[in-house]
Amino acid sequence: MTERVTGHTELIGLIAYPIRHSMSPTMHNEAFKKLGLDYVYVCFEVDNSTLEDTVKGLRAMKVRGWNVSMPNKGPITQYLDKLSPASQIVGACNTVVNDNGVLTGTITDGIGAMQALKEEGVEYVGKKMVVIGAGGAATAIQVQAALDGVKELTIFNRADEFYAHGEETVKKLRERTDCIVNIYPLEDHAKLKAELDSADIYIDSTSCGMKPLEDVVAIPDKSYLRPDLIVMDTVYAPRQTKLMRWCDEVGCKNFNGLGMMLYQGAAAFKLWTGKEMPVDFIKDVLF
Ligand code: NAD
């Protein structure tokens, strides 16, 4: 550590609560080391009550940048100077870059999801996508997909507190992009079947498949899948969800959220350092 951290070392932080379980320090510190970059990535337990002071402190200390996770992703936007187009629409940010005192917020979760599709050889420009979910991750994906040229986006969410949030996203995307965007209740099974039948890509961004919902799948059964539908489940723990097992049985290409997690980190890394994250090396370290 004394060889690694010197008087010249730059700090990159992660501010969230809780945060001690995060894989981000390993990802970024291994990448810094691999490329010989003089940065160190450290987690700070910060919630909304100390967020404003934290941002002031990080700015005053000329910290190069930081990641932001829950519960700070939305509230931090009010303390920043600029927001990326996706961050403005989502109303949240997960990455801040400090350029000589000017703080710019970006959201790289959607960038990560779209890059994960590309890495899997999935062409999405001009295609139809169904996204189930209207929470934080789903919204970031929906906004980036619409900005990146997905032709038609259909959102489903169950009748909970997230549904109205999905309606807001639809409204904003209709105003600001050419994407054809609609939202329907997940409980409307006939509509769900029809939309999935005519979709190229289905992204599941609900909490289904992860603890404590390991045995829950957002769609009712396997008949909603077909061999030429491409499915991404944003869950990465466990590595294979029940939805993904159904996909294997039906014969459709499917993958988990590890790629999304990796490429959202790689996008932030590039913003802070100007360098490409050595993703193959990081995959060996993390996966
Ligand atoms: P969130 O709490 O903001 O949203 C949860 C979503 O799940 C809502 O749309 C809610 O309606 C839906 N939901 C919850 N229980 C459901 C059920 N029983 N049936 C149908 N829908 C249900 O959470 P989030 O942060 O957006 O996370 C959502 C998913 O995205 C999680 O699975 C998480 O693991 C994943 N995620 C992945 C990454 C990544 O990098 N791969 C990053 C963030 C989140």
mmCIF file of C-alpha atoms and ligand atoms in Angstrom, residues 70 73 109 132-139 156-158 160-163 186 204-208 210 213 216-218 233-237 256-262 264, ligand 1:
data_model
loop_
_atom_site.group_PDB
_atom_site.id
_atom_site.type_symbol
_atom_site.label_atom_id
_atom_site.label_comp_id
_atom_site.label_asym_id
_atom_site.label_seq_id
_atom_site.Cartn_x
_atom_site.Cartn_y
_atom_site.Cartn_z
ATOM 1 C CA MET A 70 -28.750 4.725 -3.223
ATOM 2 C CA LYS A 73 -28.691 9.065 -6.898
ATOM 3 C CA ASP A 109 -26.252 2.291 -15.755
ATOM 4 C CA ILE A 132 -40.305 -4.932 -17.372
ATOM 5 C CA GLY A 133 -39.712 -2.677 -14.397
ATOM 6 C CA ALA A 134 -39.947 1.051 -13.700
ATOM 7 C CA GLY A 135 -37.495 1.438 -10.815
ATOM 8 C CA GLY A 136 -34.031 3.012 -10.836
ATOM 9 C CA ALA A 137 -32.221 0.524 -13.077
ATOM 10 C CA ALA A 138 -35.157 0.105 -15.464
ATOM 11 C CA THR A 139 -35.519 3.869 -15.941
ATOM 12 C CA PHE A 156 -44.581 -3.057 -18.167
ATOM 13 C CA ASN A 157 -44.794 -2.676 -14.417
ATOM 14 C CA ARG A 158 -47.042 -4.112 -11.778
ATOM 15 C CA ASP A 160 -47.222 -0.561 -7.351
ATOM 16 C CA GLU A 161 -45.600 2.768 -6.480
ATOM 17 C CA PHE A 162 -43.228 2.480 -9.456
ATOM 18 C CA TYR A 163 -46.006 2.521 -12.081
ATOM 19 C CA LEU A 186 -47.895 -6.098 -15.968
ATOM 20 C CA ASP A 204 -36.127 -7.714 -17.090
ATOM 21 C CA SER A 205 -35.209 -5.027 -14.590
ATOM 22 C CA THR A 206 -37.460 -6.006 -11.704
ATOM 23 C CA SER A 207 -36.319 -7.361 -8.362
ATOM 24 C CA CYS A 208 -37.607 -10.799 -9.414
ATOM 25 C CA MET A 210 -32.831 -12.011 -6.651
ATOM 26 C CA LEU A 213 -37.612 -13.317 -4.835
ATOM 27 C CA VAL A 216 -40.397 -15.318 -8.721
ATOM 28 C CA VAL A 217 -40.511 -14.479 -12.452
ATOM 29 C CA ALA A 218 -42.191 -11.296 -13.696
ATOM 30 C CA ASP A 233 -32.017 -10.232 -16.803
ATOM 31 C CA THR A 234 -30.352 -7.356 -14.928
ATOM 32 C CA VAL A 235 -29.894 -9.548 -11.833
ATOM 33 C CA TYR A 236 -26.342 -10.847 -11.373
ATOM 34 C CA ALA A 237 -26.601 -12.538 -7.965
ATOM 35 C CA ASN A 256 -27.458 -11.839 -16.678
ATOM 36 C CA GLY A 257 -26.647 -8.322 -15.415
ATOM 37 C CA LEU A 258 -22.896 -8.818 -14.905
ATOM 38 C CA GLY A 259 -22.144 -7.150 -18.232
ATOM 39 C CA MET A 260 -24.318 -4.162 -17.320
ATOM 40 C CA MET A 261 -22.522 -3.847 -13.978
ATOM 41 C CA LEU A 262 -19.079 -4.107 -15.609
ATOM 42 C CA GLN A 264 -21.408 0.974 -16.183
HETATM 43 P P1 NAD B 1 -36.058 -0.585 -7.588
HETATM 44 O O1 NAD B 1 -36.468 -0.919 -6.193
HETATM 45 O O2 NAD B 1 -35.807 0.827 -7.983
HETATM 46 O O3 NAD B 1 -37.166 -1.210 -8.597
HETATM 47 C C1 NAD B 1 -37.720 -2.475 -8.382
HETATM 48 C C2 NAD B 1 -38.602 -2.857 -9.572
HETATM 49 O O4 NAD B 1 -39.007 -4.227 -9.417
HETATM 50 C C3 NAD B 1 -39.890 -2.046 -9.682
HETATM 51 O O5 NAD B 1 -40.182 -1.835 -11.058
HETATM 52 C C4 NAD B 1 -40.939 -2.967 -9.056
HETATM 53 O O6 NAD B 1 -42.241 -2.737 -9.545
HETATM 54 C C5 NAD B 1 -40.429 -4.316 -9.526
HETATM 55 N N1 NAD B 1 -40.870 -5.454 -8.704
HETATM 56 C C6 NAD B 1 -40.553 -5.693 -7.409
HETATM 57 N N2 NAD B 1 -41.119 -6.855 -7.011
HETATM 58 C C7 NAD B 1 -41.788 -7.351 -8.081
HETATM 59 C C8 NAD B 1 -42.570 -8.521 -8.298
HETATM 60 N N3 NAD B 1 -42.785 -9.405 -7.319
HETATM 61 N N4 NAD B 1 -43.105 -8.716 -9.521
HETATM 62 C C9 NAD B 1 -42.900 -7.822 -10.524
HETATM 63 N N5 NAD B 1 -42.175 -6.694 -10.373
HETATM 64 C C10 NAD B 1 -41.627 -6.468 -9.163
HETATM 65 O O7 NAD B 1 -34.761 -1.472 -7.847
HETATM 66 P P2 NAD B 1 -33.585 -1.280 -8.919
HETATM 67 O O8 NAD B 1 -32.422 -0.695 -8.247
HETATM 68 O O9 NAD B 1 -34.117 -0.638 -10.136
HETATM 69 O O10 NAD B 1 -33.233 -2.811 -9.217
HETATM 70 C C11 NAD B 1 -34.064 -3.582 -10.052
HETATM 71 C C12 NAD B 1 -33.276 -4.772 -10.593
HETATM 72 O O11 NAD B 1 -32.158 -4.301 -11.346
HETATM 73 C C13 NAD B 1 -32.705 -5.682 -9.512
HETATM 74 O O12 NAD B 1 -32.872 -7.006 -9.923
HETATM 75 C C14 NAD B 1 -31.224 -5.359 -9.484
HETATM 76 O O13 NAD B 1 -30.443 -6.494 -9.190
HETATM 77 C C15 NAD B 1 -30.979 -4.950 -10.914
HETATM 78 N N6 NAD B 1 -29.855 -4.025 -11.053
HETATM 79 C C16 NAD B 1 -28.805 -4.430 -11.806
HETATM 80 C C17 NAD B 1 -27.725 -3.591 -11.985
HETATM 81 C C18 NAD B 1 -26.567 -4.055 -12.828
HETATM 82 O O14 NAD B 1 -25.587 -3.320 -12.962
HETATM 83 N N7 NAD B 1 -26.639 -5.234 -13.410
HETATM 84 C C19 NAD B 1 -27.707 -2.318 -11.394
HETATM 85 C C20 NAD B 1 -28.811 -1.932 -10.624
HETATM 86 C C21 NAD B 1 -29.878 -2.790 -10.455
#
